[in-house]
XYZ file of C-alpha atoms in Angstrom:
362
model
C -11.679 -1.581 18.901
C -8.375 -0.279 20.218
C -7.505 -3.662 21.750
C -7.998 -5.691 18.583
C -4.983 -7.426 17.048
C -4.037 -5.768 13.773
C -4.196 -6.539 10.935
C -7.708 -7.891 11.415
C -8.623 -11.259 9.914
C -10.662 -9.263 7.385
C -8.625 -6.244 6.324
C -8.183 -4.005 3.309
C -5.240 -2.622 1.342
C -6.641 0.880 1.273
C -7.501 2.573 -2.027
C -11.015 2.678 -3.479
C -12.504 3.723 -6.803
C -12.833 7.491 -6.970
C -16.439 8.692 -6.933
C -17.927 10.651 -9.839
C -18.280 13.913 -7.859
C -14.672 13.627 -6.718
C -13.397 13.054 -10.258
C -15.391 16.036 -11.502
C -14.065 18.297 -8.756
C -10.464 17.265 -9.347
C -10.863 17.995 -13.060
C -12.365 21.403 -12.273
C -9.506 22.194 -9.908
C -6.907 21.165 -12.506
C -8.559 23.518 -14.985
C -8.531 26.375 -12.460
C -12.327 26.538 -12.184
C -12.566 25.875 -8.427
C -10.290 26.750 -5.525
C -8.272 24.405 -3.331
C -10.736 25.091 -0.501
C -13.665 24.103 -2.738
C -11.875 20.908 -3.795
C -11.135 20.063 -0.159
C -14.812 20.491 0.708
C -15.775 17.995 -2.002
C -13.063 15.597 -0.836
C -14.358 15.818 2.737
C -17.914 15.091 1.645
C -16.945 12.192 -0.592
C -14.677 10.655 2.064
C -17.619 10.818 4.498
C -19.688 8.847 1.967
C -16.802 6.417 1.485
C -16.504 5.828 5.234
C -20.227 5.060 5.364
C -19.856 2.646 2.445
C -16.983 0.820 4.159
C -19.021 0.458 7.344
C -22.018 -0.754 5.342
C -19.821 -3.413 3.700
C -18.906 -4.705 7.152
C -15.245 -3.757 7.052
C -13.888 -2.426 10.364
C -10.616 -0.969 9.035
C -11.386 2.404 7.507
C -9.223 4.380 5.065
C -9.828 7.562 3.099
C -9.570 5.523 -0.098
C -6.582 7.700 -1.051
C -9.220 10.124 -2.365
C -6.962 13.145 -1.892
C -4.212 11.617 -4.051
C -3.588 11.211 -7.732
C -1.026 8.435 -7.166
C -0.623 5.966 -4.303
C 3.015 7.017 -3.864
C 4.025 10.171 -5.753
C 1.797 12.577 -3.800
C 3.572 11.565 -0.588
C 7.107 11.420 -1.954
C 7.090 14.716 -3.850
C 6.125 16.482 -0.620
C 9.340 15.385 1.089
C 12.135 17.947 1.075
C 14.555 17.146 -1.748
C 12.087 15.261 -3.972
C 10.316 16.816 -6.937
C 7.703 15.646 -9.404
C 8.299 16.013 -13.135
C 6.929 14.940 -16.498
C 9.313 12.461 -18.177
C 9.695 12.172 -21.922
C 8.369 8.624 -21.877
C 5.922 6.809 -19.629
C 6.798 3.401 -18.252
C 4.744 0.470 -19.430
C 2.513 -1.978 -17.642
C 1.205 -5.124 -19.326
C -0.748 -3.752 -22.266
C -0.995 -0.146 -21.057
C 1.268 2.889 -20.596
C 1.104 4.772 -17.305
C 0.267 8.476 -17.257
C 3.458 10.541 -17.671
C 4.586 11.712 -14.248
C 7.361 10.673 -11.905
C 9.683 11.813 -9.126
C 13.402 12.459 -8.738
C 15.889 13.752 -6.215
C 16.385 17.523 -6.436
C 18.344 18.157 -3.212
C 19.093 16.799 0.236
C 16.179 14.636 1.358
C 14.433 15.193 4.685
C 10.993 15.094 6.306
C 8.727 18.063 5.663
C 7.065 19.195 8.914
C 4.298 20.789 6.827
C 3.617 17.579 4.868
C -0.039 17.680 3.724
C -0.599 14.003 4.570
C -0.595 14.862 8.269
C -3.702 16.984 7.751
C -5.163 14.256 5.537
C -4.800 11.768 8.377
C -6.277 14.145 10.961
C -9.238 14.813 8.677
C -9.902 11.093 8.220
C -9.716 10.468 11.949
C -12.216 13.258 12.548
C -14.598 11.920 9.887
C -14.452 8.338 11.223
C -15.008 9.640 14.761
C -14.518 6.297 16.498
C -16.790 4.292 14.184
C -13.954 2.085 12.974
C -10.198 1.518 13.058
C -8.445 4.250 11.089
C -5.653 3.069 8.814
C -3.431 5.419 6.843
C -1.193 4.396 3.938
C 2.113 5.796 2.701
C 4.697 4.472 0.213
C 7.826 2.680 1.392
C 11.244 4.344 1.545
C 12.208 1.634 -0.921
C 10.241 3.517 -3.575
C 13.297 5.796 -3.751
C 15.648 2.882 -4.488
C 15.439 3.021 -8.272
C 18.679 3.957 -10.002
C 17.217 6.774 -12.124
C 16.190 8.643 -8.964
C 19.767 9.097 -7.751
C 21.089 12.618 -8.284
C 24.895 12.320 -8.259
C 25.208 16.082 -7.900
C 23.613 15.697 -4.465
C 24.643 12.217 -3.294
C 27.774 10.221 -4.235
C 25.852 6.939 -4.274
C 22.540 5.293 -3.467
C 23.613 4.201 0.022
C 24.334 7.797 1.020
C 20.992 8.942 -0.321
C 19.132 6.185 1.527
C 20.615 7.263 4.868
C 18.774 10.572 4.491
C 15.651 8.769 3.273
C 15.724 6.545 6.362
C 15.954 9.594 8.630
C 13.105 11.294 6.755
C 10.908 8.240 7.297
C 11.831 7.936 10.956
C 10.700 11.536 11.354
C 7.547 10.735 9.362
C 6.598 7.829 11.633
C 7.106 10.012 14.685
C 5.016 12.789 13.110
C 2.121 10.481 12.250
C 2.232 8.998 15.735
C 2.130 12.463 17.276
C -0.880 13.247 15.080
C -2.696 10.231 16.556
C -2.033 7.565 13.927
C -1.883 4.064 15.401
C -2.249 1.978 12.222
C 0.133 2.839 9.385
C 0.587 0.787 6.223
C 3.746 1.101 4.135
C 3.158 0.113 0.508
C 6.151 -1.331 -1.303
C 6.526 -2.189 -4.984
C 10.306 -2.483 -4.670
C 10.176 -5.955 -3.098
C 8.051 -6.956 -6.075
C 10.688 -5.441 -8.355
C 13.337 -7.570 -6.648
C 11.232 -10.703 -7.185
C 11.088 -9.759 -10.866
C 14.826 -8.895 -11.108
C 16.276 -11.752 -9.050
C 18.819 -12.657 -11.737
C 20.413 -9.211 -12.046
C 23.977 -8.799 -10.692
C 22.762 -5.975 -8.441
C 20.122 -8.143 -6.748
C 22.060 -9.137 -3.559
C 23.150 -5.576 -2.779
C 19.734 -4.128 -3.590
C 17.989 -6.687 -1.361
C 20.364 -5.932 1.503
C 19.738 -2.179 1.129
C 15.958 -2.676 1.021
C 16.141 -4.715 4.226
C 18.287 -2.063 5.910
C 15.796 0.654 4.932
C 12.880 -1.219 6.459
C 14.593 -2.076 9.709
C 15.938 1.459 10.089
C 12.486 3.013 9.960
C 10.841 0.331 12.104
C 13.464 0.902 14.807
C 11.570 4.041 15.899
C 8.088 2.493 15.821
C 6.284 3.074 19.132
C 5.090 -0.083 20.890
C 1.422 0.846 20.548
C 1.607 1.648 16.834
C 0.848 -1.024 14.234
C 2.953 -0.752 11.083
C 2.286 -3.156 8.216
C 3.475 -3.450 4.636
C 1.847 -4.340 1.338
C 4.052 -5.962 -1.316
C 2.741 -4.992 -4.753
C 3.557 -5.864 -8.347
C 1.937 -2.835 -9.936
C -1.719 -1.866 -10.193
C -2.869 0.480 -12.964
C -6.170 0.237 -14.831
C -6.428 -3.467 -13.897
C -2.978 -4.149 -15.350
C 0.346 -5.058 -13.719
C 4.057 -4.496 -14.279
C 5.908 -7.228 -12.373
C 5.967 -10.987 -11.990
C 7.866 -13.350 -9.736
C 7.297 -15.533 -6.686
C 8.331 -14.433 -3.179
C 11.151 -17.004 -2.914
C 14.101 -14.643 -3.657
C 13.125 -12.134 -0.944
C 11.447 -14.364 1.648
C 14.552 -14.876 3.799
C 14.974 -11.105 4.150
C 11.435 -9.712 4.174
C 9.658 -12.478 6.093
C 12.394 -13.618 8.470
C 14.318 -10.410 9.199
C 11.855 -7.512 9.249
C 9.670 -6.442 12.144
C 6.425 -5.399 10.501
C 3.242 -6.238 12.383
C 1.586 -7.474 9.205
C 2.416 -8.397 5.624
C -0.200 -7.877 2.904
C 0.807 -10.282 0.128
C -0.635 -10.606 -3.362
C -1.794 -14.141 -4.078
C -4.604 -13.696 -6.570
C -2.910 -15.362 -9.547
C 0.091 -17.427 -10.612
C 2.408 -14.385 -10.806
C 3.022 -14.586 -7.055
C 3.966 -18.265 -6.962
C 3.042 -20.646 -4.148
C 2.861 -20.464 -0.377
C 6.127 -22.283 0.362
C 8.119 -19.036 0.974
C 5.809 -18.438 3.948
C 7.903 -20.985 5.843
C 10.232 -18.059 6.633
C 7.553 -16.728 8.973
C 8.372 -19.485 11.459
C 9.777 -17.038 14.019
C 7.842 -13.968 12.850
C 5.034 -12.889 15.168
C 3.376 -10.666 12.572
C 0.229 -11.580 10.682
C 0.195 -12.634 7.035
C -2.644 -11.083 5.053
C -3.419 -13.212 2.023
C -4.541 -11.148 -0.967
C -6.597 -13.918 -2.524
C -9.516 -11.783 -3.722
C -8.448 -9.791 -6.763
C -9.096 -6.058 -6.990
C -8.323 -6.026 -10.708
C -11.351 -7.803 -12.169
C -15.073 -7.807 -11.367
C -15.752 -11.531 -11.456
C -16.529 -12.858 -7.946
C -14.263 -15.511 -6.466
C -15.590 -18.883 -5.368
C -15.851 -18.757 -1.588
C -14.948 -22.406 -1.038
C -11.891 -22.103 -3.279
C -10.634 -19.129 -1.270
C -11.143 -21.102 1.945
C -9.145 -23.987 0.518
C -6.306 -21.618 -0.345
C -6.290 -20.277 3.203
C -6.084 -23.832 4.555
C -3.184 -24.481 2.171
C -1.323 -21.417 3.483
C -1.970 -22.638 7.036
C 0.485 -25.470 6.363
C 3.227 -22.832 6.672
C 1.747 -20.173 8.975
C -0.624 -20.895 11.900
C -4.225 -20.157 10.936
C -4.578 -17.551 13.678
C -1.690 -15.584 12.116
C -3.392 -15.552 8.727
C -5.819 -12.898 7.466
C -7.636 -12.129 4.213
C -7.862 -8.999 2.083
C -8.209 -7.912 -1.531
C -4.933 -8.474 -3.378
C -4.326 -4.732 -3.826
C -6.175 -1.449 -3.734
C -9.010 -0.814 -6.173
C -7.489 2.451 -7.387
C -3.757 2.794 -6.845
C -4.063 5.848 -9.080
C -7.062 8.083 -9.619
C -7.863 6.253 -12.869
C -8.899 3.155 -10.923
C -9.283 -0.455 -11.951
C -11.870 -1.628 -14.466
C -14.846 -2.572 -12.323
C -17.852 -0.777 -10.882
C -18.272 0.526 -7.349
C -20.956 -2.122 -6.798
C -18.504 -4.836 -7.845
C -15.839 -3.305 -5.605
C -18.083 -3.491 -2.531
C -19.088 -7.049 -3.407
C -15.398 -7.963 -3.179
C -15.052 -6.235 0.200
C -18.155 -8.009 1.536
C -16.803 -11.332 0.278
C -13.570 -10.827 2.243
C -15.557 -10.014 5.373
C -17.885 -13.012 4.947
C -15.087 -15.527 4.389
C -13.093 -14.200 7.329
C -16.096 -14.435 9.642
C -16.764 -18.014 8.569
C -13.144 -19.062 9.168
C -12.102 -17.015 12.196
C -15.336 -15.711 13.656
C -15.632 -12.099 14.766
C -12.398 -10.164 15.241
């Protein structure tokens, strides 16, 4: 499996619905009724079951489902030096639902934490998989620290100064994950989706330029035998979303000027626009992973319709450079989207089946 081109033609974004035993154990831990060691033991057991379920669904790229996290991004970011979690007075809103009150902010100079718990999380996953599949690990993008409210002017004079330290922290993170054995790292990024949504703001050109600089700075240290991909998201909480906007405003930067090995793009509804922005991949050697199968709703997609959409995208990107995945994770937070585990695995199997029929075996 080590010689396969990544992303695979059938791939996955990464998070899965939390199992009932895991939810119960996390609640018990929060209430102080079990120890951290007891929670970890449950997490290990449930991740083993999850790995088996992924293999049974036919997927070759294996993640830990983000089972050890409450949030897809905050758990990683608040364990960097200089970032703290806190409970804000108000939650931010998605379409029709308010997100649980918790967020992050700068509390001091930002740097990589050599004792970051995600390193052990990766090592544990690799041990559990034990060569049965391709291990992929997910972390949030440095761009998740680009929001204005996160800047602490008592620490940094401006956002650009803060992002220099963030870039260095992420360079150190990539090196640390590589040293731990990680060869497939996915960097999840809502900020590009925010830019698509905010394209008419006066700050848009400068913010896009900074986001591009952040990405290229961290990819500059990527080892040659490490695959680093990105997933561009528009928000995923209890089957709701936060952002809209086609890829057109960011395509010239993200698709034509960054050096990711793969780009997981949401294309499950009209919010993401059409495939025309993919023309900016003309000189990009990375693979484009089309998120045409929604992770938000249980209804199964029509297989022939998905195939027709892939053929449509192939007008802009060679078919061999295209892949298929769910549009996002199934549980970007521990609450999860509104579908059953059975429906979740039906979606994963559908991705695998369509990919095999179009591209054959990876």
